[in-house]
Amino acid sequence: MNAIEFRIITLQNNIFSGLFVGQNLITIQQVDSTNNFLKELLSKSEPLPEGTVIMAERQYAGRGQQQNRWHSEPGKNLTFSILLKPAFLPVSQQFDLTRAISLGVVEALQPILGDKLSIKWPNDIYYDGKKLGGMLIENILHGNNIKNSIIGIGLNINQQVFPLEVPNAVSLRQILQRDYDLKALLSDICKNIEAAYLSLRSGHFGEIRHTYLERLYRLGETKRFRANGAEFEGIIENVRPEGTLVLRRGEESLEFSTKEIEFLN
Ligand code: BTN
């Protein structure tokens, strides 16, 4: 992290109504990736409070899942990372954190976007079959537990045109033909993520798993998939507690982890 690479604009916050998520908000004009920045901050500074949020106006090397790049037009969208410390969560249950965070984001957007919102397994935020956002959750483990979790979230908000490499992207602006205030949205999202996280911390795993499944994109629909180089028709039936996707193909029940399967249209 180099002082020339970024400029910290704000170090305090007063529009966030939650208990801790967003109470320590650091807004940066530009950075390679808010996840990288938060990771470095964690390793270099005094203990950072849980709920610290790093928000960037521009990421010049935003990272997506599976080594992909995350594209976001500067100043138009939400690109931020949240620090959580789910020491209560065994590593074997880390997918429940993914579930809770995905639900927090969906619940924040629900009043604006309604029921066409869904979660594409494992944690993409979808609207009517298009990708509105995604997340990159990086967990730092301590023995069998999660010491720190860096929750990086990118949501397309006011961007009007997307590059050809992301033909399936959609933004709030494209859906509703109006611009949104990024800080106000961030505040709402943080509040909902905090509520979902507190529910997880209270042990409401059953409820979180159930609600995640209810929100799952293409659950119970016959659709095309590609796995091991072959295309086939299948039906998403379930997601195992540890996060594996369960598909039915004819009489067979198949299970996939994230890199093993692709959704086709
Ligand atoms: C994906 O769907 O591929 C995940 C996208 C995650 C993007 C966010 S933007 C903020 C944070 N910083 C990053 O470099 N990536 C995440």
mmCIF file of C-alpha atoms and ligand atoms in Angstrom:
data_model
loop_
_atom_site.group_PDB
_atom_site.id
_atom_site.type_symbol
_atom_site.label_atom_id
_atom_site.label_comp_id
_atom_site.label_asym_id
_atom_site.label_seq_id
_atom_site.Cartn_x
_atom_site.Cartn_y
_atom_site.Cartn_z
ATOM 1 C CA MET A 1 0.000 0.000 0.000
ATOM 2 C CA ASN A 2 1.572 3.208 -1.161
ATOM 3 C CA ALA A 3 0.558 6.728 -0.067
ATOM 4 C CA ILE A 4 0.441 7.844 -3.718
ATOM 5 C CA GLU A 5 -1.954 5.071 -4.669
ATOM 6 C CA PHE A 6 -4.896 6.243 -2.630
ATOM 7 C CA ARG A 7 -6.243 9.152 -0.669
ATOM 8 C CA ILE A 8 -8.413 8.619 2.368
ATOM 9 C CA ILE A 9 -11.339 10.999 2.178
ATOM 10 C CA THR A 10 -13.316 10.236 5.308
ATOM 11 C CA LEU A 11 -12.518 8.513 8.555
ATOM 12 C CA GLN A 12 -15.748 9.027 10.383
ATOM 13 C CA ASN A 13 -19.344 8.435 9.768
ATOM 14 C CA ASN A 14 -22.667 9.546 11.148
ATOM 15 C CA ILE A 15 -25.422 8.304 8.849
ATOM 16 C CA PHE A 16 -24.980 4.641 9.741
ATOM 17 C CA SER A 17 -27.617 3.514 12.178
ATOM 18 C CA GLY A 18 -26.348 0.020 13.067
ATOM 19 C CA LEU A 19 -24.382 -0.972 16.136
ATOM 20 C CA PHE A 20 -21.044 -1.680 14.532
ATOM 21 C CA VAL A 21 -21.122 -2.405 10.786
ATOM 22 C CA GLY A 22 -20.131 0.885 9.145
ATOM 23 C CA GLN A 23 -19.427 2.761 12.373
ATOM 24 C CA ASN A 24 -15.772 2.941 11.331
ATOM 25 C CA LEU A 25 -16.056 3.938 7.677
ATOM 26 C CA ILE A 26 -12.983 4.637 5.594
ATOM 27 C CA THR A 27 -13.702 6.113 2.182
ATOM 28 C CA ILE A 28 -10.908 5.995 -0.341
ATOM 29 C CA GLN A 29 -10.716 7.769 -3.662
ATOM 30 C CA GLN A 30 -8.809 4.997 -5.411
ATOM 31 C CA VAL A 31 -7.207 1.726 -4.485
ATOM 32 C CA ASP A 32 -6.286 -1.532 -6.194
ATOM 33 C CA SER A 33 -8.931 -3.507 -4.291
ATOM 34 C CA THR A 34 -10.774 -2.744 -1.046
ATOM 35 C CA ASN A 35 -10.240 -6.376 0.003
ATOM 36 C CA ASN A 36 -6.458 -6.001 -0.414
ATOM 37 C CA PHE A 37 -6.508 -2.676 1.408
ATOM 38 C CA LEU A 38 -8.435 -4.092 4.364
ATOM 39 C CA LYS A 39 -6.144 -7.115 4.536
ATOM 40 C CA GLU A 40 -3.061 -4.913 4.643
ATOM 41 C CA LEU A 41 -4.618 -2.612 7.216
ATOM 42 C CA LEU A 42 -5.368 -5.640 9.377
ATOM 43 C CA SER A 43 -1.801 -6.857 9.215
ATOM 44 C CA LYS A 44 -0.206 -3.460 9.827
ATOM 45 C CA SER A 45 -2.277 -1.462 12.260
ATOM 46 C CA GLU A 46 -3.707 -1.617 15.737
ATOM 47 C CA PRO A 47 -6.585 -4.066 16.098
ATOM 48 C CA LEU A 48 -9.269 -2.845 13.728
ATOM 49 C CA PRO A 49 -12.807 -2.723 15.092
ATOM 50 C CA GLU A 50 -15.212 -5.346 13.841
ATOM 51 C CA GLY A 51 -17.560 -3.769 11.318
ATOM 52 C CA THR A 52 -14.910 -1.488 9.778
ATOM 53 C CA VAL A 53 -15.942 -0.662 6.201
ATOM 54 C CA ILE A 54 -13.586 0.356 3.404
ATOM 55 C CA MET A 55 -15.399 1.981 0.505
ATOM 56 C CA ALA A 56 -13.613 2.980 -2.703
ATOM 57 C CA GLU A 57 -14.746 5.379 -5.399
ATOM 58 C CA ARG A 58 -12.456 3.613 -7.848
ATOM 59 C CA GLN A 59 -10.763 0.211 -7.794
ATOM 60 C CA TYR A 60 -8.123 -0.212 -10.473
ATOM 61 C CA ALA A 61 -7.609 -3.929 -9.834
ATOM 62 C CA GLY A 62 -10.950 -5.005 -8.377
ATOM 63 C CA ARG A 63 -11.034 -8.754 -7.815
ATOM 64 C CA GLY A 64 -13.915 -11.106 -8.501
ATOM 65 C CA GLN A 65 -14.415 -14.777 -7.782
ATOM 66 C CA GLN A 66 -12.184 -17.387 -9.388
ATOM 67 C CA GLN A 67 -9.391 -14.939 -10.225
ATOM 68 C CA ASN A 68 -11.685 -12.811 -12.392
ATOM 69 C CA ARG A 69 -11.488 -9.023 -12.498
ATOM 70 C CA TRP A 70 -14.343 -6.946 -11.099
ATOM 71 C CA HIS A 71 -15.264 -4.099 -13.456
ATOM 72 C CA SER A 72 -16.894 -1.002 -12.031
ATOM 73 C CA GLU A 73 -17.074 2.488 -13.519
ATOM 74 C CA PRO A 74 -15.428 4.938 -11.071
ATOM 75 C CA GLY A 75 -17.828 6.832 -8.828
ATOM 76 C CA LYS A 76 -20.922 5.023 -10.124
ATOM 77 C CA ASN A 77 -21.206 1.893 -8.033
ATOM 78 C CA LEU A 78 -20.689 0.416 -4.603
ATOM 79 C CA THR A 79 -17.355 -1.304 -4.109
ATOM 80 C CA PHE A 80 -16.621 -1.944 -0.446
ATOM 81 C CA SER A 81 -15.248 -4.416 2.074
ATOM 82 C CA ILE A 82 -16.452 -5.142 5.592
ATOM 83 C CA LEU A 83 -14.354 -6.612 8.382
ATOM 84 C CA LEU A 84 -16.142 -9.208 10.503
ATOM 85 C CA LYS A 85 -14.683 -11.380 13.238
ATOM 86 C CA PRO A 86 -16.856 -14.492 13.367
ATOM 87 C CA ALA A 87 -14.682 -16.339 15.882
ATOM 88 C CA PHE A 88 -17.826 -18.219 16.950
ATOM 89 C CA LEU A 89 -18.056 -19.929 13.554
ATOM 90 C CA PRO A 90 -16.198 -23.208 12.901
ATOM 91 C CA VAL A 91 -14.472 -23.323 9.510
ATOM 92 C CA SER A 92 -16.793 -26.195 8.513
ATOM 93 C CA GLN A 93 -19.708 -23.749 8.773
ATOM 94 C CA GLN A 94 -18.189 -20.869 6.827
ATOM 95 C CA PHE A 95 -20.832 -21.164 4.120
ATOM 96 C CA ASP A 96 -23.408 -19.994 6.677
ATOM 97 C CA LEU A 97 -21.582 -16.658 6.742
ATOM 98 C CA THR A 98 -21.886 -16.499 2.929
ATOM 99 C CA ARG A 99 -25.593 -17.223 3.293
ATOM 100 C CA ALA A 100 -26.136 -14.570 5.972
ATOM 101 C CA ILE A 101 -24.272 -11.858 4.045
ATOM 102 C CA SER A 102 -26.078 -12.668 0.781
ATOM 103 C CA LEU A 103 -29.402 -12.458 2.603
ATOM 104 C CA GLY A 104 -28.449 -9.144 4.226
ATOM 105 C CA VAL A 105 -27.743 -7.630 0.801
ATOM 106 C CA VAL A 106 -30.964 -9.010 -0.699
ATOM 107 C CA GLU A 107 -33.038 -7.824 2.248
ATOM 108 C CA ALA A 108 -31.597 -4.301 1.906
ATOM 109 C CA LEU A 109 -32.493 -4.219 -1.802
ATOM 110 C CA GLN A 110 -35.878 -5.905 -1.464
ATOM 111 C CA PRO A 111 -37.852 -2.690 -0.732
ATOM 112 C CA ILE A 112 -36.399 -1.138 -3.902
ATOM 113 C CA LEU A 113 -36.393 -4.129 -6.255
ATOM 114 C CA GLY A 114 -38.963 -6.601 -4.918
ATOM 115 C CA ASP A 115 -39.275 -10.279 -5.657
ATOM 116 C CA LYS A 116 -37.251 -10.501 -8.865
ATOM 117 C CA LEU A 117 -34.169 -10.417 -6.626
ATOM 118 C CA SER A 118 -32.459 -13.698 -5.996
ATOM 119 C CA ILE A 119 -29.183 -15.264 -4.927
ATOM 120 C CA LYS A 120 -27.379 -17.196 -7.612
ATOM 121 C CA TRP A 121 -25.419 -19.942 -5.902
ATOM 122 C CA PRO A 122 -23.110 -19.445 -4.179
ATOM 123 C CA ASN A 123 -23.388 -15.677 -3.600
ATOM 124 C CA ASP A 124 -24.178 -13.588 -6.679
ATOM 125 C CA ILE A 125 -26.963 -11.053 -6.366
ATOM 126 C CA TYR A 126 -29.311 -11.453 -9.322
ATOM 127 C CA TYR A 127 -32.237 -9.450 -10.642
ATOM 128 C CA ASP A 128 -34.490 -11.066 -13.225
ATOM 129 C CA GLY A 129 -31.724 -13.347 -14.502
ATOM 130 C CA LYS A 130 -29.001 -10.658 -14.600
ATOM 131 C CA LYS A 131 -26.088 -9.999 -12.288
ATOM 132 C CA LEU A 132 -26.536 -6.950 -10.076
ATOM 133 C CA GLY A 133 -23.617 -7.721 -7.820
ATOM 134 C CA GLY A 134 -21.281 -10.208 -6.309
ATOM 135 C CA MET A 135 -19.082 -10.819 -3.349
ATOM 136 C CA LEU A 136 -15.627 -12.054 -2.580
ATOM 137 C CA ILE A 137 -15.391 -13.347 0.976
ATOM 138 C CA GLU A 138 -11.875 -14.048 2.213
ATOM 139 C CA ASN A 139 -11.592 -15.772 5.564
ATOM 140 C CA ILE A 140 -8.479 -15.687 7.714
ATOM 141 C CA LEU A 141 -8.461 -18.804 9.846
ATOM 142 C CA HIS A 142 -7.157 -19.472 13.318
ATOM 143 C CA GLY A 143 -7.095 -23.220 14.003
ATOM 144 C CA ASN A 144 -10.575 -24.492 13.389
ATOM 145 C CA ASN A 145 -12.245 -21.089 13.564
ATOM 146 C CA ILE A 146 -12.530 -17.949 11.477
ATOM 147 C CA LYS A 147 -10.474 -15.140 12.968
ATOM 148 C CA ASN A 148 -11.228 -12.409 10.442
ATOM 149 C CA SER A 149 -13.522 -12.320 7.475
ATOM 150 C CA ILE A 150 -13.076 -9.793 4.712
ATOM 151 C CA ILE A 151 -16.390 -9.395 2.978
ATOM 152 C CA GLY A 152 -15.861 -7.640 -0.361
ATOM 153 C CA ILE A 153 -19.050 -6.573 -2.099
ATOM 154 C CA GLY A 154 -19.546 -5.007 -5.513
ATOM 155 C CA LEU A 155 -23.007 -3.780 -6.556
ATOM 156 C CA ASN A 156 -23.915 -2.101 -9.829
ATOM 157 C CA ILE A 157 -25.846 1.005 -8.916
ATOM 158 C CA ASN A 158 -25.667 4.033 -11.238
ATOM 159 C CA GLN A 159 -23.656 2.601 -14.150
ATOM 160 C CA GLN A 160 -25.534 2.878 -17.455
ATOM 161 C CA VAL A 161 -23.329 0.929 -19.855
ATOM 162 C CA PHE A 162 -21.268 -2.216 -19.205
ATOM 163 C CA PRO A 163 -18.282 -3.549 -21.148
ATOM 164 C CA LEU A 164 -18.873 -6.418 -23.571
ATOM 165 C CA GLU A 165 -16.970 -8.789 -21.275
ATOM 166 C CA VAL A 166 -19.860 -8.609 -18.793
ATOM 167 C CA PRO A 167 -22.934 -9.049 -21.014
ATOM 168 C CA ASN A 168 -25.084 -10.285 -18.144
ATOM 169 C CA ALA A 169 -24.590 -7.286 -15.836
ATOM 170 C CA VAL A 170 -27.390 -4.983 -14.752
ATOM 171 C CA SER A 171 -27.550 -1.925 -12.494
ATOM 172 C CA LEU A 172 -30.192 -0.295 -10.326
ATOM 173 C CA ARG A 173 -30.080 2.669 -12.725
ATOM 174 C CA GLN A 174 -30.882 0.441 -15.697
ATOM 175 C CA ILE A 175 -33.761 -1.209 -13.849
ATOM 176 C CA LEU A 176 -35.386 1.833 -12.283
ATOM 177 C CA GLN A 177 -34.200 4.723 -14.493
ATOM 178 C CA ARG A 178 -32.976 6.827 -11.620
ATOM 179 C CA ASP A 179 -29.762 7.458 -9.742
ATOM 180 C CA TYR A 180 -29.218 6.352 -6.175
ATOM 181 C CA ASP A 181 -27.221 7.948 -3.374
ATOM 182 C CA LEU A 182 -24.337 5.539 -2.790
ATOM 183 C CA LYS A 183 -23.722 6.378 0.875
ATOM 184 C CA ALA A 184 -27.416 6.073 1.779
ATOM 185 C CA LEU A 185 -27.598 2.672 0.080
ATOM 186 C CA LEU A 186 -24.389 1.544 1.746
ATOM 187 C CA SER A 187 -25.831 2.529 5.116
ATOM 188 C CA ASP A 188 -28.946 0.423 4.475
ATOM 189 C CA ILE A 189 -26.930 -2.545 3.264
ATOM 190 C CA CYS A 190 -24.664 -2.396 6.317
ATOM 191 C CA LYS A 191 -27.694 -2.295 8.603
ATOM 192 C CA ASN A 192 -29.173 -5.400 6.968
ATOM 193 C CA ILE A 193 -25.872 -7.263 6.886
ATOM 194 C CA GLU A 194 -25.446 -6.530 10.570
ATOM 195 C CA ALA A 195 -28.931 -7.900 11.331
ATOM 196 C CA ALA A 196 -28.227 -11.099 9.347
ATOM 197 C CA TYR A 197 -24.818 -11.475 10.986
ATOM 198 C CA LEU A 198 -26.275 -11.056 14.478
ATOM 199 C CA SER A 199 -28.871 -13.698 13.653
ATOM 200 C CA LEU A 200 -26.018 -16.020 12.611
ATOM 201 C CA ARG A 201 -24.143 -15.188 15.813
ATOM 202 C CA SER A 202 -27.259 -16.120 17.794
ATOM 203 C CA GLY A 203 -27.183 -19.553 16.165
ATOM 204 C CA HIS A 204 -30.211 -19.262 13.858
ATOM 205 C CA PHE A 205 -28.625 -21.561 11.274
ATOM 206 C CA GLY A 206 -31.846 -23.362 10.362
ATOM 207 C CA GLU A 207 -33.684 -20.134 9.580
ATOM 208 C CA ILE A 208 -30.757 -18.695 7.592
ATOM 209 C CA ARG A 209 -30.382 -21.875 5.512
ATOM 210 C CA HIS A 210 -34.109 -21.996 4.864
ATOM 211 C CA THR A 211 -34.364 -18.327 3.787
ATOM 212 C CA TYR A 212 -31.255 -18.670 1.598
ATOM 213 C CA LEU A 213 -32.847 -21.618 -0.197
ATOM 214 C CA GLU A 214 -36.109 -19.717 -0.657
ATOM 215 C CA ARG A 215 -34.143 -16.964 -2.385
ATOM 216 C CA LEU A 216 -32.053 -19.278 -4.548
ATOM 217 C CA TYR A 217 -31.976 -18.503 -8.277
ATOM 218 C CA ARG A 218 -33.486 -21.293 -10.400
ATOM 219 C CA LEU A 219 -34.333 -23.536 -7.453
ATOM 220 C CA GLY A 220 -36.567 -26.340 -8.690
ATOM 221 C CA GLU A 221 -36.366 -25.263 -12.370
ATOM 222 C CA THR A 222 -35.152 -27.502 -15.171
ATOM 223 C CA LYS A 223 -32.134 -25.680 -16.680
ATOM 224 C CA ARG A 224 -28.929 -26.369 -18.580
ATOM 225 C CA PHE A 225 -25.569 -26.679 -16.860
ATOM 226 C CA ARG A 226 -21.993 -27.510 -17.861
ATOM 227 C CA ALA A 227 -19.723 -29.678 -15.729
ATOM 228 C CA ASN A 228 -16.624 -31.729 -16.600
ATOM 229 C CA GLY A 229 -16.838 -30.436 -20.183
ATOM 230 C CA ALA A 230 -20.355 -31.835 -20.735
ATOM 231 C CA GLU A 231 -23.690 -30.012 -20.972
ATOM 232 C CA PHE A 232 -26.782 -31.445 -19.355
ATOM 233 C CA GLU A 233 -30.231 -30.565 -18.047
ATOM 234 C CA GLY A 234 -30.754 -30.598 -14.328
ATOM 235 C CA ILE A 235 -32.790 -29.203 -11.466
ATOM 236 C CA ILE A 236 -31.270 -27.437 -8.452
ATOM 237 C CA GLU A 237 -32.655 -29.285 -5.453
ATOM 238 C CA ASN A 238 -30.673 -28.130 -2.466
ATOM 239 C CA VAL A 239 -27.513 -26.613 -1.026
ATOM 240 C CA ARG A 240 -25.737 -28.725 1.578
ATOM 241 C CA PRO A 241 -24.876 -27.102 4.941
ATOM 242 C CA GLU A 242 -21.216 -26.792 3.847
ATOM 243 C CA GLY A 243 -22.251 -25.079 0.591
ATOM 244 C CA THR A 244 -22.244 -27.866 -2.010
ATOM 245 C CA LEU A 245 -24.883 -27.511 -4.748
ATOM 246 C CA VAL A 246 -27.200 -30.505 -5.182
ATOM 247 C CA LEU A 247 -28.622 -31.083 -8.676
ATOM 248 C CA ARG A 248 -30.989 -33.728 -9.950
ATOM 249 C CA ARG A 249 -30.297 -35.168 -13.409
ATOM 250 C CA GLY A 250 -32.910 -37.762 -14.192
ATOM 251 C CA GLU A 251 -32.649 -40.351 -11.453
ATOM 252 C CA GLU A 252 -29.213 -39.184 -10.335
ATOM 253 C CA SER A 253 -28.390 -36.737 -7.562
ATOM 254 C CA LEU A 254 -25.170 -34.825 -8.336
ATOM 255 C CA GLU A 255 -23.127 -32.561 -6.052
ATOM 256 C CA PHE A 256 -20.837 -29.709 -7.085
ATOM 257 C CA SER A 257 -18.511 -27.265 -5.419
ATOM 258 C CA THR A 258 -18.067 -23.751 -6.790
ATOM 259 C CA LYS A 259 -15.517 -24.215 -9.529
ATOM 260 C CA GLU A 260 -17.056 -27.412 -10.840
ATOM 261 C CA ILE A 261 -20.228 -26.188 -12.501
ATOM 262 C CA GLU A 262 -21.396 -23.456 -14.849
ATOM 263 C CA PHE A 263 -24.967 -22.239 -15.319
ATOM 264 C CA LEU A 264 -26.052 -22.001 -18.974
ATOM 265 C CA ASN A 265 -29.000 -20.055 -20.318
HETATM 266 C C1 BTN B 1 -17.753 -11.695 -8.119
HETATM 267 O O1 BTN B 1 -18.955 -11.774 -8.326
HETATM 268 O O2 BTN B 1 -16.934 -12.162 -8.911
HETATM 269 C C2 BTN B 1 -17.258 -11.043 -6.866
HETATM 270 C C3 BTN B 1 -17.106 -9.568 -7.020
HETATM 271 C C4 BTN B 1 -16.587 -8.896 -5.780
HETATM 272 C C5 BTN B 1 -16.215 -7.468 -6.043
HETATM 273 C C6 BTN B 1 -15.945 -6.689 -4.787
HETATM 274 S S1 BTN B 1 -15.807 -4.966 -5.091
HETATM 275 C C7 BTN B 1 -15.217 -4.705 -3.479
HETATM 276 C C8 BTN B 1 -14.293 -5.851 -3.154
HETATM 277 N N1 BTN B 1 -12.954 -5.569 -3.605
HETATM 278 C C9 BTN B 1 -12.563 -6.389 -4.580
HETATM 279 O O3 BTN B 1 -11.474 -6.349 -5.159
HETATM 280 N N2 BTN B 1 -13.547 -7.258 -4.862
HETATM 281 C C10 BTN B 1 -14.698 -7.060 -4.010
#
